[in-house]
Amino acid sequence: LALLRTTTFRLAIVQAGIVLLFVAALLIYVYVATIGQLNADSDILAEQEYVALERAYGEGGIRRLNQEVVERAARQGPLLYVLAEGNGTVITGDFQQLPAVPAGDAIQHLDFDFERVDETGAEQRGRARGQVGRLLNGPILLVARDLGDSALISGSITRALWTVALLG
C-alpha cells in the first residue's frame, strides 16, 4: 500500500492514462476518417452518375433517360439505378420499388437496404448509399452505390481497431 502513495507511482499512472487517451483518440480518428472517406467516395460517384443521367434526360427526354438507365442497370456493377414515374411507379431499374419517394423537387441523399436478383438468378441483399430526386416534368431518378465492398472494408477496419484496442 505504501507504493500506491508514492509520487513515482502516481506519475506513472498519469502517464499511462495519457498514452491510453492518445491511442484511443488515434483509433477513433482512423475509424472516422476511413468510413467518412468511403461514404464521400460513394456520394461523389452517385452524384456524377445522377448529373450525367439528368443531362441525358435534358437532351433526349424520358426515352433517352430510360434507355440510359436500362443500359447502365444491365452492367451489374456497383451502381444501382431506378427510373420511376412521378407517382413512384417504377419504369425500369434494379429494383421493383423505390426505397423512398422524394418530397418536392429537392434531391435527397439516402442510405437503404435492398434486395435484387443478380445475373445468375440468385437473390442478393445489400446496403446502398445514393441520391433520389425528381427531374423536370416529374419522373423520379435514383442513383446509388452498392456498399458491399465498402462494408467489407469498414468491417475489416472495425475488427482491426477493436483488436488493437483490446490488446493495447
Tab-separated table of N, CA and C in Angstrom:
chain	number	residue	atom	x	y	z
A	1	LEU	N	0.810	-1.210	0.000
A	1	LEU	CA	0.000	0.000	0.000
A	1	LEU	C	0.848	1.267	0.000
A	2	ALA	N	2.038	1.172	0.532
A	2	ALA	CA	2.913	2.346	0.557
A	2	ALA	C	3.301	2.762	-0.861
A	3	LEU	N	3.384	1.779	-1.765
A	3	LEU	CA	3.724	2.074	-3.164
A	3	LEU	C	2.667	2.956	-3.824
A	4	LEU	N	1.412	2.729	-3.486
A	4	LEU	CA	0.314	3.490	-4.095
A	4	LEU	C	0.363	4.968	-3.719
A	5	ARG	N	1.006	5.288	-2.595
A	5	ARG	CA	1.052	6.678	-2.135
A	5	ARG	C	2.291	7.431	-2.621
A	6	THR	N	3.143	6.774	-3.352
A	6	THR	CA	4.367	7.448	-3.804
A	6	THR	C	4.096	8.316	-5.028
A	7	THR	N	4.877	9.355	-5.147
A	7	THR	CA	4.759	10.268	-6.275
A	7	THR	C	5.137	9.568	-7.578
A	8	THR	N	6.099	8.709	-7.546
A	8	THR	CA	6.543	7.995	-8.745
A	8	THR	C	5.418	7.128	-9.295
A	9	PHE	N	4.720	6.430	-8.436
A	9	PHE	CA	3.613	5.577	-8.880
A	9	PHE	C	2.487	6.425	-9.469
A	10	ARG	N	2.175	7.507	-8.818
A	10	ARG	CA	1.101	8.381	-9.310
A	10	ARG	C	1.465	8.976	-10.673
A	11	LEU	N	2.712	9.377	-10.855
A	11	LEU	CA	3.143	9.916	-12.152
A	11	LEU	C	3.095	8.835	-13.240
A	12	ALA	N	3.457	7.619	-12.892
A	12	ALA	CA	3.389	6.513	-13.857
A	12	ALA	C	1.946	6.247	-14.272
A	13	ILE	N	1.024	6.289	-13.348
A	13	ILE	CA	-0.402	6.087	-13.659
A	13	ILE	C	-0.919	7.210	-14.553
A	14	VAL	N	-0.568	8.441	-14.258
A	14	VAL	CA	-0.991	9.581	-15.080
A	14	VAL	C	-0.419	9.462	-16.485
A	15	GLN	N	0.847	9.099	-16.595
A	15	GLN	CA	1.484	8.954	-17.905
A	15	GLN	C	0.837	7.816	-18.700
A	16	ALA	N	0.556	6.719	-18.062
A	16	ALA	CA	-0.119	5.604	-18.738
A	16	ALA	C	-1.511	6.023	-19.200
A	17	GLY	N	-2.207	6.791	-18.408
A	17	GLY	CA	-3.527	7.291	-18.791
A	17	GLY	C	-3.476	8.207	-19.997
A	18	ILE	N	-2.462	9.081	-20.037
A	18	ILE	CA	-2.303	9.999	-21.172
A	18	ILE	C	-2.012	9.217	-22.456
A	19	VAL	N	-1.119	8.232	-22.365
A	19	VAL	CA	-0.805	7.407	-23.535
A	19	VAL	C	-2.055	6.659	-24.002
A	20	LEU	N	-2.812	6.112	-23.076
A	20	LEU	CA	-4.049	5.397	-23.423
A	20	LEU	C	-5.048	6.330	-24.104
A	21	LEU	N	-5.140	7.556	-23.622
A	21	LEU	CA	-6.031	8.541	-24.229
A	21	LEU	C	-5.618	8.849	-25.664
A	22	PHE	N	-4.327	9.036	-25.902
A	22	PHE	CA	-3.842	9.321	-27.258
A	22	PHE	C	-4.071	8.138	-28.194
A	23	VAL	N	-3.851	6.935	-27.719
A	23	VAL	CA	-4.084	5.739	-28.544
A	23	VAL	C	-5.562	5.634	-28.900
A	24	ALA	N	-6.441	5.857	-27.929
A	24	ALA	CA	-7.881	5.798	-28.191
A	24	ALA	C	-8.293	6.879	-29.196
A	25	ALA	N	-7.756	8.085	-29.034
A	25	ALA	CA	-8.076	9.172	-29.967
A	25	ALA	C	-7.595	8.840	-31.374
A	26	LEU	N	-6.410	8.250	-31.490
A	26	LEU	CA	-5.887	7.870	-32.795
A	26	LEU	C	-6.752	6.798	-33.455
A	27	LEU	N	-7.174	5.802	-32.697
A	27	LEU	CA	-8.026	4.746	-33.243
A	27	LEU	C	-9.375	5.300	-33.700
A	28	ILE	N	-9.938	6.193	-32.928
A	28	ILE	CA	-11.220	6.807	-33.307
A	28	ILE	C	-11.045	7.639	-34.576
A	29	TYR	N	-9.957	8.392	-34.653
A	29	TYR	CA	-9.699	9.207	-35.845
A	29	TYR	C	-9.557	8.330	-37.095
A	30	VAL	N	-8.791	7.256	-36.998
A	30	VAL	CA	-8.601	6.359	-38.149
A	30	VAL	C	-9.937	5.794	-38.595
A	31	TYR	N	-10.757	5.381	-37.665
A	31	TYR	CA	-12.067	4.817	-37.996
A	31	TYR	C	-12.957	5.853	-38.676
A	32	VAL	N	-13.095	7.012	-38.074
A	32	VAL	CA	-13.980	8.054	-38.616
A	32	VAL	C	-13.486	8.535	-39.977
A	33	ALA	N	-12.179	8.721	-40.121
A	33	ALA	CA	-11.640	9.198	-41.388
A	33	ALA	C	-11.836	8.166	-42.500
A	34	THR	N	-11.630	6.905	-42.205
A	34	THR	CA	-11.777	5.864	-43.223
A	34	THR	C	-13.228	5.697	-43.637
A	35	ILE	N	-14.115	5.571	-42.690
A	35	ILE	CA	-15.538	5.413	-43.005
A	35	ILE	C	-16.057	6.672	-43.702
A	36	GLY	N	-15.629	7.826	-43.249
A	36	GLY	CA	-16.034	9.082	-43.888
A	36	GLY	C	-15.581	9.161	-45.331
A	37	GLN	N	-14.363	8.710	-45.618
A	37	GLN	CA	-13.856	8.733	-46.986
A	37	GLN	C	-14.615	7.757	-47.874
A	38	LEU	N	-14.923	6.571	-47.360
A	38	LEU	CA	-15.700	5.597	-48.138
A	38	LEU	C	-17.085	6.157	-48.474
A	39	ASN	N	-17.724	6.798	-47.505
A	39	ASN	CA	-19.039	7.399	-47.760
A	39	ASN	C	-18.935	8.570	-48.733
A	40	ALA	N	-17.907	9.386	-48.599
A	40	ALA	CA	-17.728	10.519	-49.514
A	40	ALA	C	-17.496	10.039	-50.942
A	41	ASP	N	-16.700	8.975	-51.104
A	41	ASP	CA	-16.479	8.412	-52.442
A	41	ASP	C	-17.789	7.914	-53.053
A	42	SER	N	-18.617	7.264	-52.242
A	42	SER	CA	-19.913	6.785	-52.724
A	42	SER	C	-20.807	7.947	-53.138
A	43	ASP	N	-20.823	8.994	-52.342
A	43	ASP	CA	-21.647	10.166	-52.652
A	43	ASP	C	-21.203	10.832	-53.951
A	44	ILE	N	-19.906	10.972	-54.142
A	44	ILE	CA	-19.385	11.623	-55.359
A	44	ILE	C	-19.731	10.805	-56.591
A	45	LEU	N	-19.538	9.500	-56.519
A	45	LEU	CA	-19.834	8.634	-57.653
A	45	LEU	C	-21.321	8.670	-58.011
A	46	ALA	N	-22.182	8.597	-57.013
A	46	ALA	CA	-23.624	8.645	-57.262
A	46	ALA	C	-24.034	10.000	-57.829
A	47	GLU	N	-23.449	11.063	-57.321
A	47	GLU	CA	-23.784	12.402	-57.813
A	47	GLU	C	-23.359	12.591	-59.266
A	48	GLN	N	-22.175	12.091	-59.632
A	48	GLN	CA	-21.712	12.202	-61.016
A	48	GLN	C	-22.641	11.442	-61.964
A	49	GLU	N	-23.055	10.264	-61.589
A	49	GLU	CA	-23.968	9.484	-62.421
A	49	GLU	C	-25.323	10.168	-62.526
A	50	TYR	N	-25.803	10.708	-61.423
A	50	TYR	CA	-27.093	11.404	-61.418
A	50	TYR	C	-27.055	12.587	-62.377
A	51	VAL	N	-25.984	13.372	-62.325
A	51	VAL	CA	-25.843	14.547	-63.201
A	51	VAL	C	-25.781	14.110	-64.664
A	52	ALA	N	-25.051	13.028	-64.958
A	52	ALA	CA	-24.955	12.538	-66.337
A	52	ALA	C	-26.322	12.081	-66.843
A	53	LEU	N	-27.082	11.407	-66.005
A	53	LEU	CA	-28.413	10.956	-66.424
A	53	LEU	C	-29.390	12.125	-66.530
A	54	GLU	N	-29.238	13.091	-65.661
A	54	GLU	CA	-30.073	14.299	-65.743
A	54	GLU	C	-29.805	15.034	-67.057
A	55	ARG	N	-28.545	15.063	-67.480
A	55	ARG	CA	-28.172	15.691	-68.750
A	55	ARG	C	-28.777	14.915	-69.920
A	56	ALA	N	-28.744	13.579	-69.842
A	56	ALA	CA	-29.340	12.750	-70.897
A	56	ALA	C	-30.837	13.005	-70.986
A	57	TYR	N	-31.483	13.194	-69.855
A	57	TYR	CA	-32.923	13.497	-69.840
A	57	TYR	C	-33.182	14.855	-70.488
A	58	GLY	N	-32.334	15.828	-70.197
A	58	GLY	CA	-32.489	17.152	-70.780
A	58	GLY	C	-32.286	17.150	-72.291
A	59	GLU	N	-31.404	16.284	-72.778
A	59	GLU	CA	-31.114	16.233	-74.211
A	59	GLU	C	-32.123	15.400	-74.993
A	60	GLY	N	-32.577	14.289	-74.423
A	60	GLY	CA	-33.426	13.381	-75.194
A	60	GLY	C	-34.746	12.999	-74.572
A	61	GLY	N	-35.068	13.575	-73.426
A	61	GLY	CA	-36.347	13.291	-72.797
A	61	GLY	C	-36.372	11.940	-72.087
A	62	ILE	N	-37.587	11.512	-71.787
A	62	ILE	CA	-37.779	10.297	-70.993
A	62	ILE	C	-37.306	9.043	-71.729
A	63	ARG	N	-37.434	9.020	-73.042
A	63	ARG	CA	-36.992	7.838	-73.799
A	63	ARG	C	-35.472	7.657	-73.708
A	64	ARG	N	-34.770	8.732	-73.877
A	64	ARG	CA	-33.302	8.660	-73.778
A	64	ARG	C	-32.872	8.278	-72.370
A	65	LEU	N	-33.519	8.861	-71.369
A	65	LEU	CA	-33.198	8.542	-69.989
A	65	LEU	C	-33.485	7.077	-69.687
A	66	ASN	N	-34.630	6.594	-70.152
A	66	ASN	CA	-34.993	5.193	-69.947
A	66	ASN	C	-33.949	4.270	-70.579
A	67	GLN	N	-33.519	4.598	-71.782
A	67	GLN	CA	-32.511	3.794	-72.474
A	67	GLN	C	-31.197	3.782	-71.678
A	68	GLU	N	-30.793	4.935	-71.188
A	68	GLU	CA	-29.557	5.029	-70.401
A	68	GLU	C	-29.652	4.210	-69.110
A	69	VAL	N	-30.777	4.293	-68.428
A	69	VAL	CA	-30.956	3.548	-67.174
A	69	VAL	C	-30.957	2.046	-67.441
A	70	VAL	N	-31.627	1.615	-68.510
A	70	VAL	CA	-31.644	0.184	-68.855
A	70	VAL	C	-30.226	-0.308	-69.140
A	71	GLU	N	-29.473	0.438	-69.936
A	71	GLU	CA	-28.106	0.029	-70.277
A	71	GLU	C	-27.210	-0.016	-69.039
A	72	ARG	N	-27.315	0.984	-68.179
A	72	ARG	CA	-26.440	1.041	-67.003
A	72	ARG	C	-26.840	0.005	-65.963
A	73	ALA	N	-28.120	-0.252	-65.814
A	73	ALA	CA	-28.564	-1.265	-64.848
A	73	ALA	C	-28.167	-2.664	-65.303
A	74	ALA	N	-28.087	-2.872	-66.618
A	74	ALA	CA	-27.723	-4.189	-67.146
A	74	ALA	C	-26.255	-4.532	-66.910
A	75	ARG	N	-25.420	-3.545	-66.620
A	75	ARG	CA	-23.987	-3.782	-66.425
A	75	ARG	C	-23.660	-4.555	-65.148
A	76	GLN	N	-24.548	-4.589	-64.186
A	76	GLN	CA	-24.348	-5.294	-62.917
A	76	GLN	C	-23.093	-4.833	-62.181
A	77	GLY	N	-22.826	-3.558	-62.184
A	77	GLY	CA	-21.684	-3.019	-61.460
A	77	GLY	C	-22.088	-2.584	-60.060
A	78	PRO	N	-21.273	-1.757	-59.425
A	78	PRO	CA	-21.569	-1.316	-58.063
A	78	PRO	C	-22.669	-0.252	-57.991
A	79	LEU	N	-23.011	0.339	-59.139
A	79	LEU	CA	-24.041	1.373	-59.131
A	79	LEU	C	-25.412	0.770	-59.386
A	80	LEU	N	-26.399	1.326	-58.725
A	80	LEU	CA	-27.786	0.869	-58.828
A	80	LEU	C	-28.635	2.019	-59.348
A	81	TYR	N	-29.600	1.691	-60.206
A	81	TYR	CA	-30.413	2.711	-60.855
A	81	TYR	C	-31.886	2.338	-60.780
A	82	VAL	N	-32.725	3.355	-60.641
A	82	VAL	CA	-34.166	3.184	-60.761
A	82	VAL	C	-34.730	4.444	-61.412
A	83	LEU	N	-35.568	4.239	-62.422
A	83	LEU	CA	-36.321	5.317	-63.042
A	83	LEU	C	-37.788	5.035	-62.773
A	84	ALA	N	-38.479	6.024	-62.228
A	84	ALA	CA	-39.886	5.838	-61.866
A	84	ALA	C	-40.714	7.019	-62.362
A	85	GLU	N	-41.998	6.771	-62.501
A	85	GLU	CA	-42.931	7.846	-62.837
A	85	GLU	C	-43.065	8.773	-61.635
A	86	GLY	N	-43.698	9.897	-61.847
A	86	GLY	CA	-43.859	10.882	-60.786
A	86	GLY	C	-44.576	10.371	-59.551
A	87	ASN	N	-45.439	9.364	-59.715
A	87	ASN	CA	-46.170	8.832	-58.569
A	87	ASN	C	-45.408	7.730	-57.835
A	88	GLY	N	-44.231	7.363	-58.337
A	88	GLY	CA	-43.413	6.353	-57.681
A	88	GLY	C	-43.443	4.984	-58.331
A	89	THR	N	-44.250	4.803	-59.383
A	89	THR	CA	-44.304	3.533	-60.088
A	89	THR	C	-43.021	3.348	-60.897
A	90	VAL	N	-42.338	2.236	-60.664
A	90	VAL	CA	-41.046	2.006	-61.304
A	90	VAL	C	-41.234	1.696	-62.783
A	91	ILE	N	-40.461	2.385	-63.618
A	91	ILE	CA	-40.456	2.139	-65.056
A	91	ILE	C	-39.394	1.089	-65.377
A	92	THR	N	-38.192	1.317	-64.883
A	92	THR	CA	-37.082	0.386	-65.124
A	92	THR	C	-36.026	0.577	-64.057
A	93	GLY	N	-35.138	-0.415	-63.932
A	93	GLY	CA	-34.032	-0.289	-62.991
A	93	GLY	C	-33.763	-1.560	-62.229
A	94	ASP	N	-32.974	-1.434	-61.192
A	94	ASP	CA	-32.515	-2.574	-60.409
A	94	ASP	C	-33.523	-3.050	-59.367
A	95	PHE	N	-34.531	-2.258	-59.041
A	95	PHE	CA	-35.499	-2.618	-58.001
A	95	PHE	C	-36.915	-2.537	-58.533
A	96	GLN	N	-37.814	-3.222	-57.871
A	96	GLN	CA	-39.228	-3.196	-58.247
A	96	GLN	C	-39.963	-2.017	-57.617
A	97	GLN	N	-39.382	-1.428	-56.568
A	97	GLN	CA	-39.985	-0.248	-55.965
A	97	GLN	C	-38.900	0.653	-55.403
A	98	LEU	N	-39.227	1.921	-55.296
A	98	LEU	CA	-38.284	2.905	-54.774
A	98	LEU	C	-38.147	2.746	-53.263
A	99	PRO	N	-36.938	2.886	-52.728
A	99	PRO	CA	-36.781	2.843	-51.274
A	99	PRO	C	-37.360	4.091	-50.599
A	100	ALA	N	-37.436	5.196	-51.349
A	100	ALA	CA	-38.003	6.435	-50.828
A	100	ALA	C	-38.477	7.279	-52.002
A	101	VAL	N	-39.640	7.900	-51.843
A	101	VAL	CA	-40.164	8.811	-52.858
A	101	VAL	C	-39.827	10.228	-52.395
A	102	PRO	N	-39.119	10.992	-53.229
A	102	PRO	CA	-38.707	12.327	-52.796
A	102	PRO	C	-39.896	13.267	-52.644
A	103	ALA	N	-39.823	14.086	-51.615
A	103	ALA	CA	-40.841	15.104	-51.387
A	103	ALA	C	-40.355	16.389	-52.044
A	104	GLY	N	-41.135	16.917	-52.952
A	104	GLY	CA	-40.754	18.156	-53.624
A	104	GLY	C	-39.696	17.920	-54.689
A	105	ASP	N	-39.023	18.991	-55.067
A	105	ASP	CA	-38.035	18.928	-56.138
A	105	ASP	C	-36.603	18.744	-55.641
A	106	ALA	N	-36.404	18.751	-54.345
A	106	ALA	CA	-35.045	18.662	-53.808
A	106	ALA	C	-34.501	17.238	-53.930
A	107	ILE	N	-33.205	17.146	-54.192
A	107	ILE	CA	-32.531	15.846	-54.236
A	107	ILE	C	-32.267	15.404	-52.803
A	108	GLN	N	-32.611	14.156	-52.519
A	108	GLN	CA	-32.412	13.617	-51.172
A	108	GLN	C	-31.300	12.574	-51.192
A	109	HIS	N	-30.430	12.639	-50.219
A	109	HIS	CA	-29.397	11.617	-50.041
A	109	HIS	C	-29.960	10.576	-49.080
A	110	LEU	N	-29.715	9.305	-49.377
A	110	LEU	CA	-30.277	8.276	-48.532
A	110	LEU	C	-29.389	7.041	-48.462
A	111	ASP	N	-29.508	6.334	-47.360
A	111	ASP	CA	-28.908	5.017	-47.151
A	111	ASP	C	-30.076	4.050	-47.022
A	112	PHE	N	-29.974	2.894	-47.666
A	112	PHE	CA	-31.085	1.947	-47.606
A	112	PHE	C	-30.587	0.522	-47.828
A	113	ASP	N	-31.397	-0.430	-47.358
A	113	ASP	CA	-31.151	-1.848	-47.615
A	113	ASP	C	-31.912	-2.224	-48.876
A	114	PHE	N	-31.372	-3.173	-49.644
A	114	PHE	CA	-32.037	-3.559	-50.885
A	114	PHE	C	-31.945	-5.066	-51.094
A	115	GLU	N	-32.821	-5.529	-51.973
A	115	GLU	CA	-32.801	-6.904	-52.459
A	115	GLU	C	-32.961	-6.832	-53.968
A	116	ARG	N	-32.138	-7.604	-54.688
A	116	ARG	CA	-32.262	-7.669	-56.137
A	116	ARG	C	-31.791	-9.040	-56.600
A	117	VAL	N	-32.129	-9.377	-57.837
A	117	VAL	CA	-31.721	-10.644	-58.426
A	117	VAL	C	-30.495	-10.396	-59.287
A	118	ASP	N	-29.420	-11.179	-59.058
A	118	ASP	CA	-28.207	-10.988	-59.853
A	118	ASP	C	-28.297	-11.755	-61.164
A	119	GLU	N	-27.208	-11.753	-61.948
A	119	GLU	CA	-27.225	-12.361	-63.282
A	119	GLU	C	-27.421	-13.871	-63.259
A	120	THR	N	-27.125	-14.523	-62.127
A	120	THR	CA	-27.333	-15.978	-62.031
A	120	THR	C	-28.730	-16.327	-61.557
A	121	GLY	N	-29.517	-15.338	-61.186
A	121	GLY	CA	-30.878	-15.568	-60.713
A	121	GLY	C	-30.981	-15.682	-59.203
A	122	ALA	N	-29.864	-15.563	-58.509
A	122	ALA	CA	-29.870	-15.639	-57.049
A	122	ALA	C	-30.246	-14.282	-56.459
A	123	GLU	N	-30.952	-14.340	-55.337
A	123	GLU	CA	-31.338	-13.101	-54.683
A	123	GLU	C	-30.150	-12.543	-53.907
A	124	GLN	N	-29.931	-11.252	-54.065
A	124	GLN	CA	-28.796	-10.579	-53.454
A	124	GLN	C	-29.313	-9.492	-52.524
A	125	ARG	N	-28.807	-9.474	-51.301
A	125	ARG	CA	-29.176	-8.439	-50.341
A	125	ARG	C	-27.957	-7.566	-50.089
A	126	GLY	N	-28.216	-6.308	-49.805
A	126	GLY	CA	-27.104	-5.418	-49.547
A	126	GLY	C	-27.550	-4.089	-48.975
A	127	ARG	N	-26.599	-3.213	-48.846
A	127	ARG	CA	-26.830	-1.859	-48.357
A	127	ARG	C	-26.290	-0.909	-49.410
A	128	ALA	N	-26.993	0.186	-49.635
A	128	ALA	CA	-26.596	1.150	-50.660
A	128	ALA	C	-26.703	2.565	-50.115
A	129	ARG	N	-25.985	3.450	-50.781
A	129	ARG	CA	-25.984	4.873	-50.438
A	129	ARG	C	-26.059	5.644	-51.747
A	130	GLY	N	-26.954	6.629	-51.819
A	130	GLY	CA	-27.084	7.380	-53.054
A	130	GLY	C	-27.985	8.574	-52.917
A	131	GLN	N	-28.585	8.933	-54.041
A	131	GLN	CA	-29.487	10.080	-54.054
A	131	GLN	C	-30.679	9.814	-54.953
A	132	VAL	N	-31.784	10.424	-54.589
A	132	VAL	CA	-33.017	10.304	-55.351
A	132	VAL	C	-33.621	11.697	-55.484
A	133	GLY	N	-34.206	11.941	-56.655
A	133	GLY	CA	-34.808	13.247	-56.873
A	133	GLY	C	-35.758	13.237	-58.061
A	134	ARG	N	-36.549	14.283	-58.130
A	134	ARG	CA	-37.479	14.455	-59.248
A	134	ARG	C	-36.806	15.305	-60.325
A	135	LEU	N	-36.943	14.843	-61.547
A	135	LEU	CA	-36.437	15.609	-62.675
A	135	LEU	C	-37.528	16.551	-63.158
A	136	LEU	N	-37.183	17.423	-64.087
A	136	LEU	CA	-38.157	18.345	-64.654
A	136	LEU	C	-39.321	17.564	-65.251
A	137	ASN	N	-40.523	17.977	-65.041
A	137	ASN	CA	-41.756	17.346	-65.527
A	137	ASN	C	-42.087	16.035	-64.812
A	138	GLY	N	-41.452	15.757	-63.661
A	138	GLY	CA	-41.953	14.716	-62.801
A	138	GLY	C	-41.301	13.374	-62.633
A	139	PRO	N	-40.549	12.800	-63.596
A	139	PRO	CA	-40.020	11.460	-63.324
A	139	PRO	C	-39.032	11.479	-62.155
A	140	ILE	N	-38.925	10.337	-61.482
A	140	ILE	CA	-38.043	10.200	-60.323
A	140	ILE	C	-36.838	9.354	-60.739
A	141	LEU	N	-35.668	9.805	-60.363
A	141	LEU	CA	-34.441	9.087	-60.674
A	141	LEU	C	-33.694	8.785	-59.385
A	142	LEU	N	-33.296	7.521	-59.232
A	142	LEU	CA	-32.482	7.089	-58.098
A	142	LEU	C	-31.166	6.551	-58.637
A	143	VAL	N	-30.066	7.046	-58.098
A	143	VAL	CA	-28.735	6.517	-58.399
A	143	VAL	C	-28.070	6.260	-57.054
A	144	ALA	N	-27.600	5.037	-56.848
A	144	ALA	CA	-26.976	4.673	-55.576
A	144	ALA	C	-25.795	3.750	-55.832
A	145	ARG	N	-24.937	3.651	-54.851
A	145	ARG	CA	-23.787	2.751	-54.934
A	145	ARG	C	-23.968	1.629	-53.923
A	146	ASP	N	-23.803	0.415	-54.400
A	146	ASP	CA	-23.833	-0.753	-53.528
A	146	ASP	C	-22.622	-0.658	-52.603
A	147	LEU	N	-22.860	-0.692	-51.315
A	147	LEU	CA	-21.777	-0.555	-50.347
A	147	LEU	C	-21.139	-1.892	-49.979
A	148	GLY	N	-21.351	-2.907	-50.785
A	148	GLY	CA	-20.819	-4.231	-50.487
A	148	GLY	C	-19.332	-4.224	-50.218
A	149	ASP	N	-18.530	-3.688	-51.134
A	149	ASP	CA	-17.084	-3.634	-50.934
A	149	ASP	C	-16.722	-2.694	-49.791
A	150	SER	N	-17.400	-1.571	-49.718
A	150	SER	CA	-17.123	-0.617	-48.647
A	150	SER	C	-17.486	-1.205	-47.290
A	151	ALA	N	-18.562	-1.964	-47.238
A	151	ALA	CA	-18.962	-2.597	-45.978
A	151	ALA	C	-17.920	-3.621	-45.544
A	152	LEU	N	-17.361	-4.363	-46.493
A	152	LEU	CA	-16.299	-5.321	-46.156
A	152	LEU	C	-15.064	-4.601	-45.627
A	153	ILE	N	-14.685	-3.508	-46.277
A	153	ILE	CA	-13.522	-2.741	-45.839
A	153	ILE	C	-13.759	-2.158	-44.456
A	154	SER	N	-14.921	-1.540	-44.249
A	154	SER	CA	-15.182	-0.936	-42.942
A	154	SER	C	-15.291	-2.005	-41.854
A	155	GLY	N	-15.812	-3.178	-42.187
A	155	GLY	CA	-15.864	-4.270	-41.217
A	155	GLY	C	-14.470	-4.737	-40.837
A	156	SER	N	-13.583	-4.837	-41.819
A	156	SER	CA	-12.193	-5.234	-41.543
A	156	SER	C	-11.487	-4.200	-40.675
A	157	ILE	N	-11.707	-2.935	-40.979
A	157	ILE	CA	-11.088	-1.866	-40.190
A	157	ILE	C	-11.622	-1.884	-38.762
A	158	THR	N	-12.918	-2.068	-38.618
A	158	THR	CA	-13.524	-2.110	-37.292
A	158	THR	C	-12.950	-3.258	-36.473
A	159	ARG	N	-12.850	-4.445	-37.080
A	159	ARG	CA	-12.288	-5.597	-36.359
A	159	ARG	C	-10.833	-5.351	-35.976
A	160	ALA	N	-10.066	-4.765	-36.898
A	160	ALA	CA	-8.658	-4.487	-36.606
A	160	ALA	C	-8.513	-3.481	-35.469
A	161	LEU	N	-9.333	-2.443	-35.491
A	161	LEU	CA	-9.251	-1.440	-34.433
A	161	LEU	C	-9.666	-2.007	-33.088
A	162	TRP	N	-10.702	-2.846	-33.084
A	162	TRP	CA	-11.121	-3.488	-31.814
A	162	TRP	C	-10.023	-4.400	-31.302
A	163	THR	N	-9.364	-5.105	-32.210
A	163	THR	CA	-8.262	-5.988	-31.789
A	163	THR	C	-7.137	-5.181	-31.151
A	164	VAL	N	-6.767	-4.066	-31.801
A	164	VAL	CA	-5.708	-3.208	-31.251
A	164	VAL	C	-6.142	-2.633	-29.916
A	165	ALA	N	-7.405	-2.197	-29.830
A	165	ALA	CA	-7.893	-1.585	-28.588
A	165	ALA	C	-7.914	-2.604	-27.444
A	166	LEU	N	-8.311	-3.835	-27.739
A	166	LEU	CA	-8.398	-4.842	-26.681
A	166	LEU	C	-7.020	-5.366	-26.268
A	167	LEU	N	-6.107	-5.441	-27.230
A	167	LEU	CA	-4.758	-5.922	-26.897
A	167	LEU	C	-3.881	-4.824	-26.307
A	168	GLY	N	-4.220	-3.562	-26.659
A	168	GLY	CA	-3.393	-2.436	-26.203
A	168	GLY	C	-3.675	-2.109	-24.812
